Amino acid sequence: MRFLYLPLAVALCTLARLGAAQVAPTTTDGSAPASAVAPPAPGLTNDGPKKKSIFAPSDKPSFIPVPIAFYQQETGFAAGAAILPVWRFGTDTTVRKSNARLIAWFSQEKQSTIQLTHTIFTPGEGFFISGELSRYDQKLFYYGIGNDNSRNAESELKYKLFIFDERVLKRVAPNLFAGLRYRFTNTTDIEPEGNADNGGVNSFLIDPRLDARERNDTRVSGLGPALLYDGRDNVLATYRGAFVDAHVLFNGGGLGSDYKFTRYQLDARYFQPLSSSNNTILALQYLTQLHTGNVPFRELGGLGANLGGALYNNAGLMRGLYETRFRDRQMMTFQAEIRQKLFWRIDGVVFGAVGQVGYKVNDYTFDQTRLAGGGGFRFRFNRRDRLNIRLDYAGGTDTPPSIYFAVGEAF
């Protein structure tokens, strides 16, 4: 469960000042107004050639850190910071802006996360480059594999996880990119702790869907083709447009993987204003992940993905369910969200999601559909680039409601 532990009134005022600092006053041609430029001190003028910046004056990245703090049942109190640069290469305003997120925190229980994700449009949008470099040292709850596990099976599981995920795509048509994706994960120091919530043996030790090999260190390495259509007007908080990501990853010994399996994934999103002023936005997402071969537990598709990262294109899947509350070889989920402008820098949202996992696709049944939903608020940290900080309250199937605090929209 994720609970915010940040004095909101103080935080929002601080973030508003930081966000305003990212947008310097400019004239209509993008240069600083004369009143904002101090005259040079006598004898300090430099009449030599000036180095040309690769960024437009109003599009330089900012590296102002944002404090974060929260409480989780399995980690205790945690604190850290996020750096959220947004920029555009060159002065062509038809090129969409690139962004990165560096988030680091350390918890009371000596757990930590360092996560760097990035989405880059090169000059002229000739290439689209996105990925993740992360290290997790965490304790999470494990419930078992399958669509019908129980809260009584809740067990603590510690492990360290390293992720490198990168895709490089070349534009082949307007908004259409094709190329390759490589993903490497290394799971080490796997350690179940204590008993299950029902007082029995830790579920990770007795799960019949796990073999002995999966309880040891595991490396997974995969490479495959990727295709992306990205017609969104803004990748951070979209008002209109469509996004479709399709990729295949072939994991095997030739790439240094301990397991041989294939992953097929489709992520489709659609955004549409419900008013002419862009004050009300409908956002939709469908995501399916399918596997063949021998898939280790850490690589199974999971409902309740809230840690972010490149695998699901930084999306939060089924907010209200605990992280990978339900996991299996085949997974699908659909979510819808209404985003409403309220006042100042504050927006409101309501959302709902359905999903299911199974060993085979034909295991899906209507009465086994898992549900999640809730509502929340958005604070526009950076108005120029639509960079939001979100606070959601959500619950779901067999999961009590929790508060979720994160940077950026859920999808």
XYZ file of N, CA and C in Angstrom, residues 35-289:
765
model
N 14.375 44.356 -19.989
C 14.344 44.639 -18.550
C 14.876 43.498 -17.723
N 14.944 42.290 -18.319
C 15.411 41.123 -17.571
C 16.892 40.883 -17.737
N 17.564 41.694 -18.573
C 18.976 41.488 -18.839
C 19.773 42.592 -18.192
N 20.620 42.249 -17.225
C 21.434 43.249 -16.543
C 22.589 43.678 -17.438
N 22.964 44.986 -17.435
C 24.096 45.426 -18.257
C 25.387 44.817 -17.745
N 26.319 44.519 -18.633
C 27.580 43.931 -18.196
C 28.393 44.926 -17.393
N 29.124 44.400 -16.438
C 29.993 45.257 -15.636
C 31.115 45.810 -16.498
N 31.570 47.023 -16.218
C 32.655 47.612 -17.013
C 33.866 46.694 -17.059
N 34.422 46.534 -18.241
C 35.623 45.722 -18.405
C 35.363 44.245 -18.515
N 34.086 43.812 -18.405
C 33.782 42.378 -18.433
C 33.026 41.982 -19.692
N 32.911 42.890 -20.654
C 32.204 42.542 -21.886
C 33.022 41.539 -22.681
N 32.303 40.673 -23.389
C 32.945 39.644 -24.204
C 32.404 39.756 -25.620
N 33.202 40.334 -26.513
C 32.768 40.564 -27.879
C 33.116 39.415 -28.799
N 33.651 38.305 -28.248
C 34.018 37.154 -29.062
C 32.793 36.387 -29.508
N 32.968 35.435 -30.403
C 31.841 34.641 -30.893
C 31.214 33.817 -29.777
N 29.884 33.790 -29.755
C 29.170 33.034 -28.738
C 28.881 31.628 -29.241
N 28.980 30.652 -28.346
C 28.690 29.267 -28.696
C 27.197 29.088 -28.886
N 26.807 28.520 -30.005
C 25.402 28.338 -30.329
C 24.830 27.172 -29.533
N 23.691 27.408 -28.876
C 23.044 26.362 -28.092
C 22.240 25.447 -28.999
N 22.165 24.149 -28.622
C 21.347 23.212 -29.387
C 19.889 23.310 -28.980
N 19.577 24.152 -27.973
C 18.209 24.323 -27.508
C 17.736 25.741 -27.808
N 16.445 25.890 -28.081
C 15.849 27.211 -28.136
C 15.888 27.829 -26.737
N 15.949 29.179 -26.640
C 16.064 29.798 -25.312
C 15.003 29.343 -24.319
N 13.777 29.078 -24.801
C 12.697 28.702 -23.886
C 12.595 27.195 -23.675
N 13.482 26.421 -24.307
C 13.355 24.967 -24.262
C 14.566 24.275 -23.645
N 15.324 24.983 -22.841
C 16.460 24.363 -22.183
C 15.973 23.513 -21.015
N 16.610 22.351 -20.791
C 16.174 21.489 -19.683
C 16.486 22.102 -18.335
N 15.628 21.844 -17.362
C 15.842 22.281 -15.993
C 16.157 21.064 -15.126
N 17.084 21.226 -14.208
C 17.487 20.110 -13.337
C 17.195 20.430 -11.876
N 16.103 21.169 -11.638
C 15.691 21.485 -10.281
C 15.098 20.241 -9.633
N 15.630 19.770 -8.504
C 15.098 18.551 -7.868
C 13.765 18.808 -7.180
N 12.912 17.792 -7.198
C 11.621 17.834 -6.516
C 11.671 16.842 -5.353
N 11.411 17.267 -4.119
C 11.440 16.317 -2.996
C 10.261 15.357 -3.053
N 10.483 14.115 -2.681
C 9.406 13.136 -2.591
C 9.506 12.417 -1.246
N 8.371 12.058 -0.691
C 8.322 11.310 0.568
C 7.027 10.519 0.609
N 7.084 9.319 1.193
C 5.893 8.482 1.220
C 6.057 7.405 2.277
N 4.969 6.669 2.479
C 4.976 5.536 3.394
C 4.379 4.325 2.692
N 5.020 3.177 2.804
C 4.497 1.910 2.322
C 4.589 0.897 3.441
N 3.593 0.040 3.504
C 3.537 -0.938 4.587
C 4.794 -1.803 4.613
N 5.288 -2.165 3.434
C 6.427 -3.069 3.365
C 7.782 -2.373 3.417
N 7.803 -1.019 3.312
C 9.083 -0.305 3.319
C 9.233 0.657 4.485
N 8.121 1.034 5.148
C 8.175 2.093 6.130
C 8.247 3.442 5.429
N 8.690 4.473 6.157
C 8.812 5.801 5.564
C 9.994 5.823 4.595
N 9.825 6.595 3.525
C 10.880 6.723 2.523
C 10.924 8.157 2.033
N 12.111 8.592 1.635
C 12.287 9.958 1.145
C 13.344 9.966 0.058
N 13.231 10.928 -0.823
C 14.203 11.057 -1.906
C 13.920 12.286 -2.725
N 14.289 12.233 -3.998
C 14.114 13.387 -4.879
C 13.957 12.913 -6.311
N 13.369 13.783 -7.126
C 13.202 13.510 -8.546
C 13.718 14.701 -9.339
N 14.403 14.424 -10.427
C 14.847 15.456 -11.364
C 14.133 15.185 -12.682
N 13.479 16.213 -13.232
C 12.525 16.008 -14.319
C 12.787 16.966 -15.481
N 13.911 16.850 -16.169
C 14.179 17.772 -17.279
C 13.273 17.507 -18.480
N 12.851 18.593 -19.123
C 12.067 18.548 -20.353
C 12.726 19.510 -21.335
N 12.916 19.089 -22.580
C 13.611 19.948 -23.534
C 13.214 19.589 -24.960
N 13.575 20.502 -25.867
C 13.397 20.254 -27.294
C 14.727 20.518 -27.992
N 15.148 19.579 -28.846
C 16.378 19.777 -29.606
C 16.103 20.736 -30.763
N 16.883 21.818 -30.835
C 16.748 22.767 -31.925
C 15.609 23.743 -31.705
N 15.299 24.518 -32.733
C 14.291 25.577 -32.642
C 13.021 25.253 -33.419
N 12.939 24.072 -34.009
C 11.761 23.660 -34.762
C 10.669 23.232 -33.790
N 9.622 24.057 -33.664
C 8.584 23.782 -32.674
C 7.652 22.651 -33.093
N 7.791 22.135 -34.314
C 6.993 20.966 -34.696
C 7.582 19.680 -34.122
N 8.825 19.730 -33.656
C 9.457 18.582 -33.002
C 8.946 18.496 -31.563
N 8.418 17.355 -31.187
C 7.905 17.214 -29.824
C 9.043 17.202 -28.813
N 8.716 17.580 -27.608
C 9.738 17.711 -26.584
C 10.147 16.350 -26.025
N 11.414 16.269 -25.680
C 11.969 15.090 -25.021
C 11.894 15.288 -23.510
N 11.996 14.190 -22.773
C 11.976 14.312 -21.320
C 12.723 13.147 -20.694
N 13.094 13.327 -19.457
C 13.739 12.274 -18.665
C 13.228 12.378 -17.236
N 13.324 11.258 -16.513
C 12.939 11.237 -15.101
C 14.011 10.478 -14.339
N 14.637 11.146 -13.399
C 15.575 10.491 -12.493
C 14.970 10.549 -11.106
N 14.612 9.389 -10.574
C 13.956 9.301 -9.271
C 14.790 8.409 -8.362
N 15.082 8.882 -7.178
C 15.860 8.098 -6.217
C 15.262 8.275 -4.830
N 15.137 7.157 -4.088
C 14.666 7.245 -2.724
C 15.275 6.132 -1.873
N 15.276 6.361 -0.564
C 15.808 5.403 0.407
C 14.815 5.307 1.542
N 14.552 4.081 2.020
C 13.476 3.888 2.992
C 14.002 3.577 4.387
N 13.092 3.663 5.330
C 13.369 3.354 6.730
C 13.849 1.916 6.899
N 13.391 1.027 6.034
C 13.775 -0.377 6.088
C 15.004 -0.685 5.226
N 15.757 0.354 4.869
C 17.008 0.239 4.099
C 16.784 -0.319 2.697
N 15.645 0.017 2.135
C 15.380 -0.315 0.745
C 15.561 0.932 -0.107
N 15.800 0.755 -1.390
C 16.103 1.901 -2.230
C 15.697 1.642 -3.672
N 15.522 2.736 -4.382
C 15.238 2.700 -5.810
C 15.984 3.839 -6.487
N 16.613 3.539 -7.604
C 17.162 4.563 -8.493
C 16.643 4.227 -9.882
N 15.850 5.123 -10.453
C 15.214 4.843 -11.741
C 15.421 6.024 -12.676
N 15.997 5.755 -13.839
C 16.163 6.756 -14.889
C 15.418 6.285 -16.124
N 14.410 7.038 -16.538
C 13.702 6.748 -17.779
C 13.832 7.953 -18.698
N 13.727 7.723 -20.001
C 13.870 8.822 -20.947
C 13.057 8.557 -22.208
N 12.592 9.637 -22.814
C 11.900 9.612 -24.096
C 12.477 10.744 -24.925
N 13.111 10.419 -26.037
C 13.872 11.411 -26.792
C 13.426 11.430 -28.252
N 13.094 12.623 -28.745
C 12.889 12.871 -30.168
C 14.112 13.640 -30.663
N 14.859 13.076 -31.585
C 16.043 13.753 -32.111
C 15.608 14.884 -33.041
N 16.533 15.787 -33.431
C 16.153 16.885 -34.330
C 15.423 16.383 -35.571
N 14.318 17.059 -35.880
C 13.510 16.654 -37.011
C 12.702 15.396 -36.773
N 12.746 14.870 -35.541
C 12.103 13.599 -35.181
C 12.558 12.466 -36.102
N 13.841 12.526 -36.486
C 14.388 11.452 -37.307
C 14.459 10.128 -36.569
N 14.679 10.199 -35.253
C 14.747 8.994 -34.425
C 13.944 9.204 -33.154
N 13.409 8.105 -32.645
C 12.741 8.064 -31.345
C 13.528 7.091 -30.484
N 14.010 7.546 -29.338
C 14.829 6.733 -28.447
C 14.202 6.773 -27.055
N 13.934 5.615 -26.488
C 13.356 5.597 -25.146
C 13.869 4.378 -24.387
N 13.853 4.472 -23.075
C 14.327 3.343 -22.292
C 14.417 3.625 -20.815
N 15.124 2.739 -20.134
C 15.200 2.777 -18.677
C 16.518 2.175 -18.212
N 17.069 2.767 -17.175
C 18.210 2.210 -16.452
C 17.876 2.330 -14.976
N 17.640 1.200 -14.312
C 17.135 1.239 -12.939
C 17.792 0.172 -12.073
N 17.807 0.461 -10.778
C 18.243 -0.512 -9.780
C 17.261 -0.446 -8.606
N 16.686 -1.587 -8.258
C 15.738 -1.679 -7.158
C 16.306 -2.600 -6.076
N 16.198 -2.175 -4.836
C 16.492 -3.028 -3.682
C 15.261 -2.926 -2.793
N 14.315 -3.857 -2.975
C 13.001 -3.674 -2.396
C 12.455 -4.930 -1.741
N 11.431 -4.693 -0.950
C 10.621 -5.763 -0.387
C 9.198 -5.557 -0.880
N 8.658 -6.560 -1.557
C 7.301 -6.493 -2.067
C 6.499 -7.687 -1.561
N 5.197 -7.573 -1.639
C 4.340 -8.694 -1.266
C 4.167 -9.625 -2.462
N 4.219 -10.911 -2.182
C 4.019 -11.931 -3.207
C 2.738 -12.687 -2.882
N 1.860 -12.821 -3.886
C 0.568 -13.467 -3.674
C 0.434 -14.785 -4.411
N 1.374 -15.090 -5.291
C 1.275 -16.293 -6.083
C 0.997 -15.972 -7.539
N 0.987 -17.008 -8.352
C 0.759 -16.874 -9.784
C -0.667 -17.309 -10.103
N -1.316 -16.564 -10.986
C -2.668 -16.916 -11.377
C -3.652 -15.807 -11.118
N -4.868 -15.999 -11.613
C -5.899 -14.974 -11.551
C -6.792 -15.080 -10.320
N -6.584 -16.107 -9.497
C -7.493 -16.320 -8.368
C -6.758 -16.513 -7.048
N -5.596 -15.848 -6.888
C -4.899 -15.982 -5.612
C -5.620 -15.189 -4.529
N -5.239 -15.406 -3.281
C -5.962 -14.840 -2.147
C -5.087 -13.873 -1.357
N -5.740 -12.909 -0.712
C -5.000 -11.995 0.171
C -4.366 -12.746 1.333
N -4.941 -13.874 1.723
C -4.381 -14.643 2.828
C -3.010 -15.218 2.498
N -2.686 -15.283 1.195
C -1.381 -15.813 0.779
C -0.289 -14.741 0.785
N -0.637 -13.523 1.140
C 0.323 -12.407 1.107
C 1.583 -12.749 1.901
N 2.746 -12.645 1.231
C 4.034 -12.986 1.839
C 5.080 -11.963 1.415
N 6.027 -11.715 2.287
C 7.070 -10.740 1.989
C 8.182 -11.401 1.186
N 8.638 -10.664 0.161
C 9.702 -11.165 -0.708
C 10.674 -10.030 -1.006
N 11.939 -10.255 -0.670
C 12.984 -9.270 -0.954
C 13.797 -9.727 -2.157
N 14.220 -8.783 -2.966
C 15.171 -9.086 -4.030
C 15.752 -7.785 -4.565
N 16.870 -7.909 -5.248
C 17.472 -6.779 -5.943
C 17.259 -6.990 -7.438
N 16.986 -5.900 -8.113
C 16.665 -5.987 -9.537
C 17.378 -4.881 -10.299
N 18.073 -5.272 -11.356
C 18.716 -4.314 -12.257
C 18.033 -4.415 -13.615
N 17.692 -3.275 -14.212
C 17.004 -3.244 -15.496
C 17.737 -2.322 -16.460
N 18.017 -2.817 -17.649
C 18.443 -1.975 -18.768
C 17.517 -2.279 -19.939
N 16.825 -1.272 -20.402
C 15.832 -1.441 -21.463
C 15.987 -0.267 -22.423
N 16.227 -0.555 -23.699
C 16.448 0.527 -24.657
C 15.867 0.155 -26.013
N 15.196 1.105 -26.629
C 14.751 0.904 -28.008
C 15.157 2.119 -28.838
N 15.609 1.848 -30.026
C 16.033 2.882 -30.965
C 15.221 2.674 -32.240
N 14.400 3.654 -32.580
C 13.486 3.543 -33.703
C 13.718 4.690 -34.682
N 13.671 4.387 -35.961
C 13.845 5.387 -37.011
C 12.487 5.733 -37.616
N 12.282 7.019 -37.899
C 11.019 7.416 -38.509
C 10.941 6.894 -39.937
N 9.858 6.212 -40.258
C 9.650 5.679 -41.605
C 8.482 6.353 -42.307
N 7.674 7.100 -41.552
C 6.556 7.870 -42.082
C 6.170 8.852 -40.979
N 5.352 9.869 -41.281
C 4.949 10.804 -40.223
C 4.360 10.074 -39.019
N 4.971 10.304 -37.848
C 4.548 9.723 -36.563
C 4.774 8.216 -36.454
N 5.366 7.588 -37.472
C 5.568 6.134 -37.462
C 7.056 5.818 -37.398
N 7.451 4.982 -36.422
C 8.852 4.651 -36.188
C 9.015 3.137 -36.127
N 10.146 2.635 -36.609
C 10.429 1.199 -36.582
C 11.891 0.987 -36.223
N 12.168 -0.097 -35.506
C 13.541 -0.372 -35.119
C 13.643 -1.581 -34.217
N 14.572 -1.525 -33.261
C 14.861 -2.649 -32.378
C 14.726 -2.262 -30.917
N 14.426 -3.264 -30.110
C 14.370 -3.090 -28.661
C 15.211 -4.175 -28.005
N 15.974 -3.771 -26.976
C 16.744 -4.729 -26.180
C 16.385 -4.513 -24.716
N 16.179 -5.624 -23.995
C 15.846 -5.533 -22.563
C 16.633 -6.579 -21.793
N 17.263 -6.132 -20.718
C 18.040 -7.004 -19.843
C 17.587 -6.775 -18.409
N 17.286 -7.857 -17.689
C 16.973 -7.760 -16.264
C 17.803 -8.788 -15.505
N 18.230 -8.411 -14.323
C 19.018 -9.298 -13.468
C 18.429 -9.255 -12.061
N 17.848 -10.361 -11.637
C 17.232 -10.466 -10.317
C 18.156 -11.264 -9.407
N 18.562 -10.669 -8.284
C 19.527 -11.306 -7.381
C 19.053 -11.186 -5.934
N 19.718 -11.944 -5.065
C 19.464 -11.885 -3.616
C 17.985 -12.073 -3.293
N 17.360 -13.051 -3.943
C 15.946 -13.346 -3.699
C 15.797 -13.981 -2.327
N 14.986 -13.369 -1.473
C 14.900 -13.825 -0.083
C 13.478 -13.667 0.454
N 12.714 -14.753 0.571
C 11.406 -14.674 1.216
C 11.581 -14.468 2.723
N 10.711 -13.659 3.319
C 10.819 -13.349 4.747
C 9.515 -13.657 5.468
N 9.613 -14.348 6.596
C 8.461 -14.601 7.448
C 7.454 -15.562 6.829
N 6.303 -15.629 7.459
C 5.224 -16.503 7.009
C 4.228 -15.741 6.146
N 3.323 -16.493 5.561
C 2.228 -15.873 4.819
C 1.287 -15.178 5.794
N 0.415 -14.332 5.270
C -0.500 -13.577 6.105
C -1.420 -14.493 6.905
N -1.690 -15.683 6.392
C -2.562 -16.632 7.094
C -1.803 -17.471 8.122
N -0.511 -17.167 8.338
C 0.292 -17.879 9.319
C 0.992 -19.104 8.769
N 0.708 -19.457 7.523
C 1.354 -20.611 6.911
C 2.720 -20.282 6.350
N 3.281 -21.246 5.630
C 4.598 -21.065 5.028
C 4.550 -19.951 3.987
N 5.634 -19.188 3.886
C 5.733 -18.119 2.892
C 5.332 -18.652 1.514
N 4.413 -17.951 0.856
C 3.844 -18.434 -0.405
C 4.891 -18.639 -1.486
N 5.957 -17.859 -1.447
C 6.989 -17.982 -2.471
C 7.699 -19.330 -2.385
N 7.731 -19.911 -1.200
C 8.439 -21.177 -1.014
C 7.609 -22.392 -1.411
N 6.301 -22.245 -1.446
C 5.444 -23.414 -1.692
C 4.556 -23.254 -2.921
N 4.702 -22.149 -3.656
C 3.873 -21.934 -4.834
C 4.118 -23.057 -5.842
N 3.102 -23.844 -6.205
C 3.310 -24.950 -7.139
C 3.664 -24.500 -8.546
N 3.423 -23.230 -8.866
C 3.754 -22.727 -10.191
C 5.205 -22.277 -10.304
N 5.963 -22.348 -9.205
C 7.376 -21.965 -9.218
C 8.244 -23.209 -9.144
N 9.326 -23.236 -9.956
C 10.290 -24.321 -9.791
C 11.490 -23.811 -9.000
N 12.348 -24.735 -8.578
C 13.484 -24.369 -7.721
C 14.401 -23.362 -8.398
N 14.557 -23.472 -9.714
C 15.455 -22.562 -10.438
C 15.005 -21.108 -10.314
N 13.693 -20.871 -10.316
C 13.179 -19.507 -10.258
C 13.427 -18.832 -8.917
N 13.760 -19.624 -7.903
C 14.008 -19.042 -6.588
C 15.470 -18.630 -6.430
N 16.240 -18.757 -7.506
C 17.651 -18.351 -7.507
C 17.835 -17.129 -8.418
N 19.054 -16.591 -8.399
C 19.366 -15.437 -9.242
C 19.014 -15.746 -10.699
N 18.447 -14.740 -11.376
C 17.947 -14.963 -12.728
C 18.295 -13.791 -13.631
N 18.909 -14.102 -14.768
C 19.165 -13.096 -15.797
C 18.259 -13.371 -16.994
N 17.676 -12.287 -17.518
C 16.842 -12.392 -18.713
C 17.320 -11.346 -19.713
N 17.562 -11.788 -20.944
C 18.079 -10.894 -21.978
C 17.328 -11.163 -23.273
N 16.738 -10.095 -23.855
C 15.933 -10.281 -25.047
C 16.092 -9.155 -26.046
N 15.961 -9.495 -27.310
C 16.095 -8.541 -28.414
C 15.000 -8.825 -29.424
N 14.463 -7.767 -30.044
C 13.433 -7.997 -31.042
C 12.982 -6.731 -31.730
N 12.115 -6.874 -32.738
C 11.630 -5.723 -33.499
C 10.586 -4.932 -32.731
N 10.529 -3.646 -33.021
C 9.557 -2.764 -32.369
C 8.990 -1.801 -33.401
N 7.703 -1.525 -33.266
C 7.008 -0.598 -34.149
C 6.206 0.365 -33.284
N 6.294 1.649 -33.601
C 5.622 2.657 -32.786
C 4.925 3.677 -33.672
N 3.649 3.929 -33.384
C 2.947 5.080 -33.947
C 2.674 6.029 -32.793
N 3.175 7.248 -32.870
C 2.989 8.225 -31.794
C 2.466 9.528 -32.385
N 1.156 9.700 -32.333
C 0.530 10.916 -32.829
C 0.042 11.818 -31.716
N 0.587 11.652 -30.510
C 0.175 12.484 -29.382
C 0.697 13.916 -29.545
N -0.073 14.883 -29.098
C 0.387 16.274 -29.178
C 1.431 16.575 -28.112
N 1.405 15.836 -27.010
C 2.357 16.033 -25.925
C 2.503 14.698 -25.212
N 3.734 14.260 -24.982
C 3.932 12.920 -24.416
C 3.777 12.898 -22.901
N 3.758 14.059 -22.242
C 3.670 14.100 -20.784
C 2.224 14.148 -20.289
N 1.394 14.947 -20.941
C -0.025 15.045 -20.576
C -0.779 15.327 -21.868
N -1.250 14.283 -22.504
C -1.797 14.384 -23.855
C -3.213 14.942 -23.844
N -3.485 15.856 -24.773
C -4.839 16.343 -24.996
C -5.532 15.558 -26.110
N -4.791 15.265 -27.182
C -5.389 14.572 -28.320
C -4.330 13.743 -29.026
N -4.805 12.699 -29.722
C -3.896 11.882 -30.506
C -3.960 10.421 -30.107
N -3.210 9.609 -30.847
C -3.167 8.161 -30.613
C -1.729 7.707 -30.452
N -1.574 6.592 -29.736
C -0.255 5.999 -29.465
C -0.417 4.491 -29.552
N 0.406 3.851 -30.380
C 0.372 2.392 -30.493
C 1.809 1.881 -30.491
N 2.136 1.056 -29.500
C 3.465 0.436 -29.395
C 3.292 -1.069 -29.507
N 3.966 -1.670 -30.474
C 3.944 -3.128 -30.640
C 5.384 -3.613 -30.721
N 5.703 -4.627 -29.918
C 7.064 -5.165 -29.991
C 7.076 -6.647 -29.628
N 8.139 -7.312 -30.054
C 8.383 -8.712 -29.747
C 9.781 -8.819 -29.185
N 9.952 -9.566 -28.102
C 11.269 -9.794 -27.513
C 11.555 -11.297 -27.498
N 12.659 -11.671 -28.134
C 13.106 -13.060 -28.137
C 14.209 -13.193 -27.087
N 13.920 -13.905 -26.005
C 14.871 -14.092 -24.914
C 15.463 -15.499 -25.008
N 16.791 -15.585 -24.915
C 17.414 -16.901 -25.044
C 18.872 -16.914 -24.650
N 19.436 -18.119 -24.600
C 20.810 -18.302 -24.159
C 21.823 -17.587 -25.019
N 21.544 -17.430 -26.315
C 22.476 -16.736 -27.192
C 22.683 -15.281 -26.816
N 21.743 -14.703 -26.068
C 21.835 -13.321 -25.610
C 22.211 -13.235 -24.138
N 22.521 -14.380 -23.529
C 22.904 -14.394 -22.126
C 21.754 -14.569 -21.161
N 20.600 -15.025 -21.655
C 19.428 -15.206 -20.799
C 19.418 -16.602 -20.191
N 18.991 -16.689 -18.931
C 18.848 -17.984 -18.268
C 17.582 -18.712 -18.704
N 16.650 -17.994 -19.316
C 15.382 -18.582 -19.736
C 15.130 -18.272 -21.204
N 14.489 -19.217 -21.865
C 14.147 -19.032 -23.271
C 12.639 -18.859 -23.393
N 12.230 -17.673 -23.812
C 10.811 -17.406 -24.021
C 10.663 -16.205 -24.944
N 9.456 -16.021 -25.448
C 9.156 -14.912 -26.348
C 8.021 -14.093 -25.765
N 8.167 -12.776 -25.820
C 7.135 -11.860 -25.326
C 6.565 -11.071 -26.503
N 5.222 -10.999 -26.560
C 4.517 -10.175 -27.532
C 3.712 -9.139 -26.745
N 3.873 -7.864 -27.102
C 3.164 -6.833 -26.331
C 2.575 -5.782 -27.264
N 1.349 -5.375 -26.953
C 0.665 -4.309 -27.670
C 0.121 -3.315 -26.651
N 0.474 -2.046 -26.828
C 0.014 -0.964 -25.957
C -0.627 0.095 -26.855
N -1.956 0.264 -26.750
C -2.686 1.209 -27.599
C -3.404 2.236 -26.721
N -3.251 3.520 -27.063
C -3.859 4.593 -26.280
C -4.533 5.600 -27.217
N -5.590 6.223 -26.700
C -6.311 7.213 -27.490
C -6.758 8.343 -26.565
N -6.602 9.574 -27.049
C -6.924 10.753 -26.254
C -7.808 11.685 -27.083
N -8.868 12.203 -26.443
C -9.812 13.052 -27.159
C -10.383 14.116 -26.225
N -10.275 15.402 -26.586
C -10.935 16.437 -25.779
C -12.451 16.287 -25.863
N -13.118 16.494 -24.758
C -14.579 16.471 -24.730
C -15.157 17.875 -24.719
N -14.287 18.876 -24.855
C -14.722 20.268 -24.957
C -13.729 21.002 -25.848
N -14.152 22.115 -26.424
C -13.288 22.863 -27.342
C -12.126 23.526 -26.632
N -12.222 23.688 -25.325
C -11.188 24.386 -24.561
C -10.119 23.461 -24.005
N -10.192 22.156 -24.282
C -9.255 21.168 -23.736
C -9.344 21.058 -22.207
N -10.458 21.525 -21.637
C -10.605 21.438 -20.184
C -11.033 20.050 -19.713
N -11.601 19.255 -20.624
C -12.038 17.907 -20.277
C -11.478 16.939 -21.310
N -10.689 15.956 -20.844
C -10.008 15.023 -21.742
C -10.428 13.600 -21.406
N -10.772 12.827 -22.440
C -11.005 11.394 -22.292
C -9.733 10.657 -22.700
N -9.218 9.810 -21.822
C -8.006 9.035 -22.093
C -8.317 7.551 -21.972
N -7.924 6.762 -22.972
C -8.190 5.328 -23.013
C -6.891 4.568 -23.270
N -6.758 3.393 -22.663
C -5.589 2.540 -22.901
C -5.973 1.071 -22.869
N -5.474 0.322 -23.850
C -5.581 -1.139 -23.856
C -4.170 -1.693 -23.954
N -3.842 -2.654 -23.078
C -2.517 -3.269 -23.113
C -2.655 -4.771 -22.933
N -1.973 -5.510 -23.795
C -1.927 -6.957 -23.647
C -0.486 -7.426 -23.754
N -0.141 -8.412 -22.947
C 1.203 -9.000 -22.960
C 1.044 -10.518 -22.972
